Amino acid sequence: MPIDLLGGEAKKPIKKKTADFEVRMHLPKKEEIKKEKERVKIKKERKEEEAKEEFQEVNLLLSFRRYLLKKYLVFSALFVIIIVAGFLIYAGYVYFFPKLPPAPLLSNENANEPVAVIEPPIEPPLIQPSPLPEPPAPPPPLPSPIPEPVLPPEPLPELPLPDTELAPLRGSVVKFIDSENLYLVEDNGELRLIDVNTVIFKNGQRADQLSPRLIYTLADRYQYIRRGKDVKGQVDWDPRVLIPEELELFL
């Protein structure tokens, strides 16, 4: 460190700045070299950035010029193609459609000869047709006939069914050997199944309370006789008592 002989103490280096460089006094040699390298590096980086910016501007300009050149070449090629196509069309028209010879001029050789006058043909007079007589007026429309009402067909009278083999046992309560069901023999001999749980006879007696002597067992061959409607609820008849002679034929 330098010593100030007048003051007795070392003083800091004096820096003098200018527009382009710095003057440093009393700096060691190594430190000056280091600073100089840093300044050179900074200047180099600035130059590289400026060169990059200039290169980008040049690239943009070149790309724009290339774009314009490409468009120019495309339009020029289209213009040339249109010119060539028009020429070919015109040449084909001239080649395939030659000009017709001019029509000959009329001569005046027969000008002194009389000209025949052609009279128009005489048309026959038009004959007006006689007017046709007017057609007679149409007659007034006839009234539409009134349709007769369609009546529903009358129901046919019910024919009585023929009597079955059990007709002689009419009014009695019967059953068959292989079944516990009770049947009423209708007037025409039909079998009608008795609902034991609901049937009440005219005398107030229920079907399940009916005396066994009023229930007659028939042979099984008669259980396939024609059947009528089932018997349910209150009925207005009482079981009929059969005599042995009436029942003998059906055992």
Coordinates of N, CA and C in Angstrom, one line a residue:
M1 N 0.9 -1.2 0.0 CA 0.0 0.0 0.0 C 0.9 1.2 0.0
P2 N 0.7 2.2 -0.9 CA 1.5 3.4 -0.9 C 1.3 4.3 0.3
I3 N 2.3 4.9 0.8 CA 2.3 5.7 2.0 C 2.4 7.2 1.7
D4 N 1.6 8.0 2.2 CA 1.6 9.4 2.0 C 2.6 10.0 3.0
L5 N 3.7 10.5 2.5 CA 4.8 11.0 3.3 C 4.3 12.3 4.1
L6 N 3.4 13.0 3.5 CA 3.0 14.2 4.2 C 2.0 14.0 5.2
G7 N 1.0 13.1 4.9 CA 0.0 12.9 5.9 C 0.2 11.8 6.8
G8 N 1.1 10.8 6.4 CA 1.4 9.7 7.2 C 0.5 8.5 7.1
E9 N -0.5 8.6 6.3 CA -1.5 7.5 6.1 C -1.7 7.3 4.6
A10 N -2.0 6.1 4.3 CA -2.3 5.7 2.8 C -3.7 6.2 2.5
K11 N -3.8 6.8 1.3 CA -5.1 7.2 0.8 C -5.6 6.3 -0.3
K12 N -7.0 6.3 -0.5 CA -7.6 5.5 -1.5 C -7.3 5.9 -2.9
P13 N -7.3 5.0 -3.8 CA -7.0 5.4 -5.2 C -8.1 6.4 -5.7
I14 N -7.6 7.3 -6.5 CA -8.5 8.3 -7.1 C -9.0 7.8 -8.4
K15 N -10.4 7.9 -8.6 CA -11.0 7.4 -9.8 C -11.4 8.7 -10.6
K16 N -11.1 8.7 -11.9 CA -11.5 9.7 -12.8 C -12.3 9.1 -13.9
K17 N -13.6 9.5 -14.0 CA -14.5 8.9 -15.1 C -14.5 9.9 -16.3
T18 N -14.5 9.3 -17.5 CA -14.6 10.0 -18.7 C -15.8 9.4 -19.4
A19 N -16.1 9.9 -20.6 CA -17.2 9.4 -21.4 C -17.0 8.0 -21.9
D20 N -15.8 7.6 -22.2 CA -15.5 6.3 -22.9 C -14.7 5.3 -22.0
F21 N -14.0 5.8 -21.0 CA -13.2 4.9 -20.2 C -13.0 5.5 -18.8
E22 N -12.5 4.6 -17.9 CA -12.2 5.0 -16.6 C -10.6 5.0 -16.4
V23 N -10.1 5.9 -15.7 CA -8.7 6.0 -15.4 C -8.5 5.6 -14.0
R24 N -7.9 4.6 -13.7 CA -7.7 4.1 -12.3 C -6.2 4.3 -12.0
M25 N -5.9 4.9 -10.9 CA -4.6 5.2 -10.5 C -4.2 4.3 -9.3
H26 N -3.0 3.9 -9.2 CA -2.5 3.2 -8.0 C -3.2 1.9 -7.9
L27 N -3.7 1.2 -9.1 CA -4.2 -0.2 -9.0 C -3.2 -1.2 -9.3
P28 N -3.2 -2.3 -8.6 CA -2.2 -3.3 -8.9 C -2.4 -3.8 -10.3
K29 N -1.4 -4.4 -10.9 CA -1.4 -4.9 -12.3 C -2.4 -6.0 -12.5
K30 N -2.5 -6.9 -11.6 CA -3.4 -8.1 -11.8 C -4.9 -7.6 -11.8
E31 N -5.2 -6.6 -10.9 CA -6.6 -6.2 -10.8 C -6.9 -5.4 -12.1
E32 N -6.0 -4.6 -12.7 CA -6.2 -3.9 -13.9 C -6.5 -4.9 -15.1
I33 N -5.7 -6.0 -15.1 CA -5.9 -7.0 -16.1 C -7.3 -7.6 -16.0
K34 N -7.7 -7.9 -14.8 CA -9.0 -8.5 -14.6 C -10.1 -7.6 -15.0
K35 N -10.1 -6.3 -14.6 CA -11.1 -5.4 -15.0 C -11.1 -5.2 -16.5
E36 N -9.9 -5.2 -17.1 CA -9.9 -5.0 -18.6 C -10.6 -6.2 -19.3
K37 N -10.4 -7.4 -18.8 CA -11.0 -8.6 -19.4 C -12.5 -8.5 -19.2
E38 N -13.0 -8.0 -18.1 CA -14.5 -7.9 -17.9 C -15.0 -6.8 -18.9
R39 N -14.3 -5.7 -19.1 CA -14.8 -4.7 -20.0 C -14.8 -5.2 -21.4
V40 N -13.8 -6.0 -21.8 CA -13.7 -6.6 -23.1 C -14.9 -7.6 -23.3
K41 N -15.2 -8.4 -22.3 CA -16.3 -9.4 -22.3 C -17.6 -8.7 -22.5
I42 N -17.8 -7.5 -21.7 CA -19.1 -6.8 -21.8 C -19.3 -6.2 -23.2
K43 N -18.2 -5.7 -23.8 CA -18.2 -5.1 -25.1 C -18.5 -6.2 -26.2
K44 N -17.9 -7.3 -26.0 CA -18.1 -8.5 -26.9 C -19.6 -8.9 -26.9
E45 N -20.2 -9.0 -25.6 CA -21.6 -9.4 -25.5 C -22.5 -8.4 -26.2
R46 N -22.2 -7.1 -26.0 CA -23.0 -6.1 -26.6 C -23.0 -6.2 -28.1
K47 N -21.7 -6.4 -28.7 CA -21.6 -6.6 -30.1 C -22.4 -7.8 -30.6
E48 N -22.3 -8.9 -29.8 CA -23.1 -10.1 -30.2 C -24.6 -9.8 -30.3
E49 N -25.1 -9.1 -29.2 CA -26.5 -8.8 -29.2 C -26.9 -7.9 -30.4
E50 N -26.0 -6.9 -30.7 CA -26.3 -6.0 -31.8 C -26.3 -6.8 -33.1
A51 N -25.3 -7.8 -33.2 CA -25.3 -8.6 -34.4 C -26.5 -9.5 -34.6
K52 N -27.0 -10.0 -33.4 CA -28.2 -10.8 -33.5 C -29.4 -10.0 -33.9
E53 N -29.5 -8.8 -33.4 CA -30.7 -8.0 -33.8 C -30.6 -7.6 -35.3
E54 N -29.4 -7.3 -35.7 CA -29.2 -7.0 -37.2 C -29.5 -8.2 -38.0
F55 N -29.1 -9.4 -37.5 CA -29.3 -10.7 -38.2 C -30.8 -11.0 -38.3
Q56 N -31.6 -10.7 -37.2 CA -33.0 -10.9 -37.3 C -33.7 -10.0 -38.2
E57 N -33.3 -8.7 -38.2 CA -33.9 -7.8 -39.2 C -33.6 -8.2 -40.6
V58 N -32.3 -8.7 -40.8 CA -32.0 -9.2 -42.2 C -32.8 -10.4 -42.6
N59 N -33.0 -11.3 -41.6 CA -33.8 -12.5 -41.9 C -35.3 -12.1 -42.3
L60 N -35.8 -11.2 -41.5 CA -37.2 -10.7 -41.8 C -37.3 -10.1 -43.2
L61 N -36.3 -9.3 -43.5 CA -36.3 -8.6 -44.8 C -36.1 -9.7 -45.9
L62 N -35.3 -10.7 -45.7 CA -35.1 -11.7 -46.7 C -36.3 -12.5 -46.9
S63 N -37.0 -12.9 -45.8 CA -38.2 -13.7 -45.9 C -39.3 -13.0 -46.6
F64 N -39.4 -11.6 -46.3 CA -40.4 -10.8 -47.0 C -40.1 -10.8 -48.5
R65 N -38.8 -10.6 -48.9 CA -38.5 -10.6 -50.3 C -38.8 -11.9 -51.0
R66 N -38.5 -13.0 -50.2 CA -38.8 -14.3 -50.8 C -40.3 -14.5 -51.0
Y67 N -41.1 -14.0 -50.0 CA -42.5 -14.1 -50.2 C -43.0 -13.3 -51.4
L68 N -42.5 -12.1 -51.6 CA -42.9 -11.3 -52.7 C -42.5 -12.0 -54.0
L69 N -41.3 -12.5 -54.0 CA -40.8 -13.2 -55.2 C -41.6 -14.4 -55.6
K70 N -42.0 -15.2 -54.6 CA -42.9 -16.3 -54.8 C -44.2 -15.9 -55.4
K71 N -44.8 -14.9 -54.8 CA -46.1 -14.4 -55.4 C -45.9 -13.9 -56.8
Y72 N -44.8 -13.2 -57.0 CA -44.6 -12.7 -58.4 C -44.5 -13.8 -59.4
L73 N -43.7 -14.9 -59.0 CA -43.5 -16.0 -59.9 C -44.9 -16.7 -60.1
V74 N -45.7 -16.8 -59.1 CA -47.0 -17.5 -59.3 C -47.9 -16.7 -60.2
F75 N -48.0 -15.4 -60.0 CA -48.9 -14.6 -60.9 C -48.3 -14.6 -62.3
S76 N -47.0 -14.5 -62.4 CA -46.4 -14.5 -63.8 C -46.7 -15.8 -64.5
A77 N -46.6 -17.0 -63.7 CA -46.9 -18.3 -64.4 C -48.4 -18.3 -64.8
L78 N -49.3 -17.8 -63.9 CA -50.7 -17.8 -64.3 C -51.0 -17.0 -65.5
F79 N -50.3 -15.8 -65.6 CA -50.5 -14.9 -66.7 C -50.0 -15.6 -68.0
V80 N -48.8 -16.3 -67.9 CA -48.3 -17.0 -69.1 C -49.2 -18.1 -69.6
I81 N -49.8 -18.8 -68.6 CA -50.7 -19.9 -68.9 C -51.9 -19.4 -69.6
I82 N -52.5 -18.3 -69.1 CA -53.7 -17.7 -69.7 C -53.4 -17.3 -71.1
I83 N -52.2 -16.6 -71.4 CA -51.9 -16.1 -72.7 C -51.7 -17.3 -73.6
V84 N -51.0 -18.4 -73.2 CA -50.8 -19.6 -74.1 C -52.2 -20.2 -74.4
A85 N -53.0 -20.4 -73.3 CA -54.3 -21.0 -73.6 C -55.2 -20.2 -74.5
G86 N -55.2 -18.9 -74.4 CA -55.9 -18.1 -75.4 C -55.4 -18.2 -76.8
F87 N -54.1 -18.3 -76.9 CA -53.5 -18.4 -78.3 C -53.9 -19.8 -78.9
L88 N -53.8 -20.9 -78.0 CA -54.2 -22.2 -78.5 C -55.7 -22.2 -78.9
I89 N -56.6 -21.6 -78.2 CA -58.0 -21.6 -78.5 C -58.2 -20.9 -79.8
Y90 N -57.5 -19.7 -80.0 CA -57.7 -19.0 -81.2 C -57.2 -19.8 -82.4
A91 N -56.0 -20.4 -82.3 CA -55.4 -21.2 -83.4 C -56.3 -22.3 -83.7
G92 N -56.9 -23.0 -82.7 CA -57.9 -24.1 -83.0 C -59.1 -23.6 -83.7
Y93 N -59.6 -22.5 -83.3 CA -60.8 -21.9 -84.0 C -60.5 -21.6 -85.5
V94 N -59.3 -21.0 -85.7 CA -58.9 -20.7 -87.1 C -58.7 -21.9 -87.9
Y95 N -58.2 -23.0 -87.3 CA -57.8 -24.2 -88.1 C -59.1 -25.0 -88.3
F96 N -60.0 -25.2 -87.4 CA -61.1 -26.1 -87.5 C -62.3 -25.3 -88.2
F97 N -62.4 -24.0 -88.1 CA -63.5 -23.3 -88.7 C -62.9 -22.2 -89.7
P98 N -62.6 -22.7 -90.9 CA -62.1 -21.7 -91.9 C -63.2 -20.8 -92.3
K99 N -62.7 -19.7 -92.8 CA -63.7 -18.6 -93.3 C -64.4 -19.1 -94.5
L100 N -65.7 -18.8 -94.6 CA -66.5 -19.1 -95.8 C -66.2 -18.1 -96.9
P101 N -66.3 -18.6 -98.2 CA -66.1 -17.7 -99.3 C -67.1 -16.6 -99.3
P102 N -66.7 -15.4 -99.8 CA -67.7 -14.3 -99.8 C -68.8 -14.6 -100.8
A103 N -70.0 -14.1 -100.5 CA -71.1 -14.2 -101.4 C -70.9 -13.5 -102.7
P104 N -71.3 -14.0 -103.9 CA -71.1 -13.3 -105.1 C -72.0 -12.1 -105.2
L105 N -71.5 -11.1 -105.9 CA -72.2 -9.8 -106.1 C -73.3 -10.0 -107.1
L106 N -74.4 -9.4 -107.0 CA -75.5 -9.5 -108.0 C -75.1 -8.6 -109.2
S107 N -75.3 -9.2 -110.4 CA -75.0 -8.5 -111.7 C -76.3 -7.9 -112.2
N108 N -76.1 -6.9 -113.1 CA -77.2 -6.2 -113.7 C -77.4 -6.6 -115.1
E109 N -77.1 -7.9 -115.5 CA -77.2 -8.3 -116.9 C -78.7 -8.4 -117.3
N110 N -79.6 -8.8 -116.4 CA -81.0 -8.9 -116.8 C -81.8 -7.7 -116.3
A111 N -81.2 -6.6 -116.2 CA -81.9 -5.4 -115.7 C -82.9 -4.9 -116.6
N112 N -82.7 -5.1 -118.0 CA -83.6 -4.6 -119.0 C -84.8 -5.5 -119.3
E113 N -84.7 -6.7 -118.9 CA -85.8 -7.7 -119.1 C -87.0 -7.3 -118.2
P114 N -88.2 -7.5 -118.7 CA -89.4 -7.2 -117.8 C -89.5 -8.2 -116.7
V115 N -89.9 -7.6 -115.6 CA -90.0 -8.4 -114.4 C -91.4 -9.0 -114.3
A116 N -91.5 -10.3 -114.1 CA -92.8 -10.9 -114.0 C -93.4 -10.5 -112.6
V117 N -94.7 -10.1 -112.7 CA -95.4 -9.7 -111.5 C -96.1 -11.0 -111.0
I118 N -95.9 -11.3 -109.8 CA -96.5 -12.5 -109.2 C -97.7 -12.0 -108.3
E119 N -98.9 -12.3 -108.8 CA -100.0 -11.9 -108.0 C -100.3 -12.8 -106.9
P120 N -100.7 -12.3 -105.8 CA -101.0 -13.2 -104.6 C -102.2 -14.1 -104.9
P121 N -102.3 -15.3 -104.4 CA -103.4 -16.2 -104.7 C -104.7 -15.6 -104.0
I122 N -105.8 -15.8 -104.7 CA -107.1 -15.3 -104.2 C -107.6 -16.3 -103.2
E123 N -107.8 -15.8 -102.0 CA -108.3 -16.7 -101.0 C -109.8 -16.7 -101.1
P124 N -110.4 -17.9 -100.9 CA -111.9 -18.1 -100.9 C -112.5 -17.3 -99.7
P125 N -113.7 -16.8 -99.9 CA -114.3 -16.1 -98.8 C -114.6 -17.0 -97.6
L126 N -114.5 -16.5 -96.5 CA -114.8 -17.2 -95.3 C -116.3 -17.4 -95.1
I127 N -116.7 -18.6 -94.8 CA -118.1 -18.9 -94.6 C -118.3 -19.0 -93.1
Q128 N -119.1 -18.1 -92.6 CA -119.4 -18.0 -91.2 C -120.4 -19.2 -90.8
P129 N -120.0 -20.0 -89.9 CA -120.9 -21.1 -89.5 C -122.2 -20.6 -88.8
S130 N -123.3 -21.2 -89.0 CA -124.5 -20.8 -88.4 C -124.4 -21.1 -86.9
P131 N -124.9 -20.2 -86.0 CA -124.8 -20.4 -84.6 C -125.6 -21.6 -84.1
L132 N -125.0 -22.3 -83.3 CA -125.6 -23.5 -82.7 C -126.7 -23.1 -81.7
P133 N -127.8 -23.9 -81.7 CA -128.8 -23.6 -80.7 C -128.3 -23.8 -79.3
E134 N -128.7 -23.0 -78.4 CA -128.3 -23.1 -77.0 C -128.9 -24.4 -76.4
P135 N -128.1 -25.1 -75.6 CA -128.6 -26.3 -75.0 C -129.6 -26.0 -74.0
P136 N -130.6 -26.9 -73.8 CA -131.7 -26.6 -72.8 C -131.1 -26.6 -71.4
A137 N -131.8 -25.9 -70.6 CA -131.4 -25.8 -69.2 C -131.4 -27.1 -68.5
P138 N -130.5 -27.4 -67.6 CA -130.5 -28.7 -66.9 C -131.7 -28.8 -66.0
P139 N -132.3 -30.0 -65.8 CA -133.4 -30.1 -64.9 C -132.9 -29.9 -63.5
P140 N -133.8 -29.5 -62.6 CA -133.4 -29.3 -61.2 C -133.1 -30.7 -60.6
P141 N -132.1 -30.8 -59.7 CA -131.7 -32.1 -59.1 C -132.9 -32.7 -58.3
L142 N -133.0 -34.0 -58.5 CA -134.0 -34.7 -57.7 C -133.6 -34.8 -56.3
P143 N -134.6 -34.8 -55.4 CA -134.3 -34.9 -54.0 C -133.7 -36.3 -53.7
S144 N -132.7 -36.3 -52.9 CA -132.1 -37.6 -52.5 C -133.1 -38.4 -51.7
P145 N -133.2 -39.7 -52.0 CA -134.1 -40.5 -51.3 C -133.7 -40.7 -49.8
I146 N -134.7 -40.6 -49.0 CA -134.4 -40.8 -47.5 C -134.2 -42.3 -47.3
P147 N -133.0 -42.6 -46.7 CA -132.8 -44.1 -46.5 C -133.7 -44.6 -45.4
E148 N -134.2 -45.7 -45.6 CA -135.1 -46.4 -44.6 C -134.2 -46.8 -43.4
P149 N -134.8 -46.6 -42.2 CA -134.0 -46.9 -41.0 C -133.8 -48.5 -40.9
V150 N -132.6 -48.8 -40.6 CA -132.2 -50.2 -40.5 C -132.6 -50.7 -39.1
L151 N -133.5 -51.6 -39.0 CA -134.0 -52.1 -37.7 C -133.2 -53.3 -37.3
P152 N -132.8 -53.4 -36.1 CA -132.1 -54.6 -35.7 C -132.9 -55.9 -35.9
P153 N -132.3 -57.0 -36.2 CA -133.1 -58.2 -36.4 C -133.7 -58.6 -35.1
E154 N -134.9 -59.1 -35.2 CA -135.7 -59.6 -34.1 C -135.0 -60.9 -33.5
P155 N -134.9 -60.9 -32.2 CA -134.2 -62.1 -31.6 C -135.1 -63.4 -31.9
L156 N -134.4 -64.4 -32.2 CA -135.1 -65.7 -32.5 C -135.7 -66.2 -31.2
P157 N -136.8 -66.8 -31.2 CA -137.3 -67.4 -30.0 C -136.5 -68.6 -29.5
E158 N -136.3 -68.6 -28.2 CA -135.5 -69.7 -27.7 C -136.2 -71.0 -27.8
L159 N -135.6 -72.0 -28.4 CA -136.2 -73.3 -28.5 C -136.0 -74.1 -27.3
P160 N -137.0 -74.7 -26.8 CA -136.7 -75.5 -25.6 C -135.8 -76.7 -25.9
L161 N -134.9 -76.9 -24.9 CA -134.0 -78.1 -25.1 C -134.7 -79.4 -24.9
P162 N -134.3 -80.4 -25.6 CA -134.9 -81.7 -25.4 C -134.6 -82.2 -24.0
D163 N -135.6 -83.0 -23.6 CA -135.4 -83.6 -22.2 C -134.3 -84.6 -22.3
T164 N -133.6 -84.7 -21.1 CA -132.5 -85.8 -21.0 C -133.1 -87.0 -20.4
E165 N -132.2 -88.0 -20.2 CA -132.7 -89.3 -19.6 C -133.2 -89.1 -18.1
L166 N -132.6 -88.0 -17.5 CA -133.0 -87.8 -16.0 C -134.2 -86.9 -15.9
A167 N -135.0 -86.6 -17.0 CA -136.2 -85.8 -16.9 C -137.2 -86.4 -15.9
P168 N -137.4 -87.7 -15.8 CA -138.4 -88.2 -14.8 C -138.0 -87.9 -13.4
L169 N -136.7 -87.5 -13.1 CA -136.3 -87.2 -11.7 C -136.3 -85.7 -11.4
R170 N -137.0 -85.0 -12.2 CA -137.0 -83.5 -12.1 C -137.4 -83.1 -10.7
G171 N -136.6 -82.0 -10.2 CA -137.0 -81.5 -8.8 C -136.3 -82.2 -7.7
S172 N -135.5 -83.2 -7.9 CA -134.8 -84.0 -6.9 C -133.4 -83.6 -6.8
V173 N -132.8 -83.9 -5.6 CA -131.3 -83.7 -5.4 C -130.6 -85.0 -5.5
V174 N -129.6 -85.1 -6.3 CA -128.9 -86.4 -6.5 C -127.4 -86.2 -6.4
K175 N -126.7 -87.3 -6.3 CA -125.2 -87.3 -6.4 C -124.8 -88.6 -7.0
F176 N -123.5 -88.8 -7.2 CA -123.0 -90.0 -7.9 C -122.1 -90.7 -6.9
I177 N -121.8 -92.0 -7.3 CA -121.1 -92.9 -6.4 C -119.7 -92.4 -6.1
D178 N -119.0 -91.9 -7.1 CA -117.6 -91.5 -7.0 C -117.4 -90.0 -6.7
S179 N -118.5 -89.3 -6.3 CA -118.4 -87.8 -6.1 C -119.2 -87.4 -4.9
E180 N -118.8 -86.4 -4.2 CA -119.6 -85.9 -3.1 C -120.4 -84.6 -3.5
N181 N -120.3 -84.2 -4.7 CA -121.1 -83.0 -5.2 C -122.6 -83.3 -5.3
L182 N -123.4 -82.3 -4.9 CA -124.8 -82.4 -5.0 C -125.3 -81.7 -6.3
Y183 N -126.3 -82.3 -6.9 CA -126.9 -81.7 -8.2 C -128.4 -81.6 -8.0
L184 N -128.9 -80.6 -8.7 CA -130.4 -80.5 -8.8 C -130.7 -81.0 -10.2
V185 N -131.8 -81.8 -10.3 CA -132.2 -82.2 -11.6 C -133.3 -81.2 -12.1
E186 N -133.0 -80.5 -13.2 CA -133.8 -79.5 -13.7 C -135.1 -80.1 -14.4
D187 N -136.1 -79.3 -14.7 CA -137.3 -79.8 -15.3 C -137.1 -80.6 -16.6
N188 N -136.1 -80.1 -17.4 CA -135.8 -80.8 -18.6 C -134.7 -81.9 -18.5
G189 N -134.4 -82.3 -17.2 CA -133.4 -83.3 -17.0 C -132.0 -82.9 -16.9
E190 N -131.6 -81.6 -17.0 CA -130.2 -81.1 -16.8 C -129.8 -81.2 -15.4
L191 N -128.5 -81.4 -15.2 CA -127.9 -81.4 -13.9 C -127.3 -80.0 -13.6
R192 N -127.6 -79.5 -12.4 CA -127.2 -78.2 -12.0 C -126.4 -78.4 -10.6
L193 N -125.1 -78.0 -10.6 CA -124.3 -78.1 -9.4 C -124.8 -77.2 -8.3
I194 N -125.0 -77.7 -7.1 CA -125.5 -76.9 -6.0 C -124.3 -76.5 -5.1
D195 N -124.2 -75.1 -4.9 CA -123.2 -74.6 -4.0 C -123.6 -74.8 -2.6
V196 N -123.0 -75.8 -1.9 CA -123.4 -76.2 -0.5 C -123.3 -75.1 0.5
N197 N -122.4 -74.2 0.3 CA -122.1 -73.1 1.3 C -123.1 -72.0 1.2
T198 N -123.8 -71.8 0.1 CA -124.7 -70.6 -0.1 C -126.1 -70.9 -0.3
V199 N -126.5 -72.1 -0.8 CA -127.8 -72.4 -1.2 C -128.7 -72.6 0.1
I200 N -129.8 -71.9 0.0 CA -130.9 -72.0 1.1 C -132.2 -72.3 0.4
F201 N -132.8 -73.3 0.7 CA -134.1 -73.7 0.1 C -135.2 -72.9 0.5
K202 N -136.4 -73.1 -0.2 CA -137.6 -72.3 0.1 C -138.1 -72.4 1.5
N203 N -137.9 -73.6 2.1 CA -138.4 -73.8 3.4 C -137.4 -73.3 4.5
G204 N -136.3 -72.6 4.1 CA -135.3 -72.1 5.0 C -134.2 -73.1 5.3
Q205 N -134.2 -74.3 4.8 CA -133.2 -75.3 5.1 C -131.9 -75.1 4.2
R206 N -130.7 -75.1 4.8 CA -129.5 -74.9 4.1 C -129.2 -76.3 3.4
A207 N -128.3 -76.1 2.3 CA -128.0 -77.3 1.5 C -127.1 -78.3 2.3
D208 N -126.2 -77.7 3.2 CA -125.4 -78.6 4.0 C -126.1 -79.2 5.2
Q209 N -127.4 -78.8 5.4 CA -128.2 -79.3 6.5 C -129.3 -80.3 5.9
L210 N -129.2 -80.6 4.6 CA -130.3 -81.3 4.0 C -130.3 -82.8 4.5
S211 N -131.4 -83.3 4.7 CA -131.5 -84.7 5.2 C -131.0 -85.7 4.2
P212 N -130.2 -86.7 4.6 CA -129.7 -87.7 3.7 C -130.8 -88.4 2.9
R213 N -132.0 -88.5 3.5 CA -133.0 -89.3 2.8 C -133.6 -88.5 1.6
L214 N -133.2 -87.2 1.5 CA -133.7 -86.4 0.3 C -132.6 -86.4 -0.7
I215 N -131.4 -87.1 -0.5 CA -130.4 -87.1 -1.5 C -130.3 -88.5 -2.1
Y216 N -130.4 -88.6 -3.4 CA -130.5 -89.9 -4.1 C -129.2 -90.1 -4.9
T217 N -128.6 -91.3 -4.7 CA -127.3 -91.7 -5.4 C -127.7 -92.4 -6.7
L218 N -127.1 -91.9 -7.8 CA -127.4 -92.5 -9.1 C -126.1 -93.2 -9.6
A219 N -126.3 -93.9 -10.6 CA -125.2 -94.6 -11.2 C -124.2 -93.6 -11.9
D220 N -122.9 -93.9 -11.9 CA -121.9 -93.0 -12.5 C -122.1 -92.7 -13.9
R221 N -122.8 -93.6 -14.7 CA -123.0 -93.3 -16.1 C -123.8 -92.1 -16.4
Y222 N -124.6 -91.6 -15.4 CA -125.5 -90.5 -15.6 C -124.8 -89.1 -15.2
Q223 N -123.5 -89.2 -14.7 CA -122.9 -87.9 -14.3 C -122.4 -87.1 -15.5
Y224 N -122.5 -87.6 -16.7 CA -122.1 -86.9 -17.9 C -123.4 -86.3 -18.7
I225 N -124.5 -86.4 -18.0 CA -125.7 -85.8 -18.6 C -125.5 -84.2 -18.8
R226 N -126.2 -83.6 -19.7 CA -126.0 -82.2 -20.0 C -126.2 -81.4 -18.7
R227 N -125.2 -80.4 -18.5 CA -125.2 -79.5 -17.3 C -125.8 -78.2 -17.6
G228 N -126.5 -77.6 -16.6 CA -127.0 -76.2 -16.7 C -126.1 -75.3 -15.8
K229 N -126.7 -74.1 -15.5 CA -126.0 -73.2 -14.6 C -125.9 -73.7 -13.2
D230 N -124.9 -73.3 -12.4 CA -124.8 -73.7 -11.0 C -125.9 -73.0 -10.2
V231 N -126.2 -73.7 -9.1 CA -127.2 -73.1 -8.2 C -126.5 -72.5 -7.0
K232 N -126.8 -71.2 -6.8 CA -126.2 -70.4 -5.7 C -127.3 -69.6 -5.0
G233 N -127.1 -69.3 -3.7 CA -127.9 -68.4 -3.0 C -129.3 -68.9 -2.7
Q234 N -130.3 -68.0 -2.5 CA -131.7 -68.4 -2.1 C -132.4 -69.0 -3.3
V235 N -133.1 -70.1 -3.2 CA -133.9 -70.7 -4.2 C -135.3 -70.8 -3.8
D236 N -136.2 -70.9 -4.8 CA -137.7 -70.9 -4.4 C -138.3 -72.3 -4.7
W237 N -137.5 -73.4 -4.4 CA -138.1 -74.7 -4.5 C -137.5 -75.6 -3.4
D238 N -138.2 -76.7 -3.1 CA -137.7 -77.6 -2.2 C -137.4 -79.0 -2.9
P239 N -136.5 -79.7 -2.4 CA -136.2 -81.0 -3.0 C -137.4 -81.9 -3.0
R240 N -137.6 -82.6 -4.1 CA -138.8 -83.5 -4.3 C -138.4 -84.9 -3.7
V241 N -139.4 -85.5 -3.1 CA -139.2 -86.9 -2.6 C -139.6 -87.9 -3.7
L242 N -138.7 -88.8 -4.0 CA -138.9 -89.8 -5.1 C -139.4 -91.1 -4.4
I243 N -140.2 -91.8 -5.2 CA -140.7 -93.1 -4.8 C -139.7 -94.2 -5.4
P244 N -139.6 -95.3 -4.8 CA -138.6 -96.3 -5.3 C -138.8 -96.7 -6.7
E245 N -140.1 -96.7 -7.2 CA -140.3 -97.0 -8.6 C -139.6 -96.0 -9.6
E246 N -139.7 -94.7 -9.2 CA -139.0 -93.7 -10.0 C -137.5 -93.8 -10.0
L247 N -136.9 -94.2 -8.9 CA -135.5 -94.2 -8.8 C -134.9 -95.6 -9.3
E248 N -135.7 -96.6 -9.4 CA -135.2 -97.9 -9.7 C -134.4 -98.0 -11.0
L249 N -134.9 -97.3 -12.0 CA -134.3 -97.4 -13.4 C -132.9 -96.7 -13.4
F250 N -132.5 -95.8 -12.4 CA -131.3 -95.0 -12.5 C -130.3 -95.5 -11.5
L251 N -130.5 -96.6 -10.8 CA -129.5 -97.1 -9.9 C -128.4 -98.0 -10.6

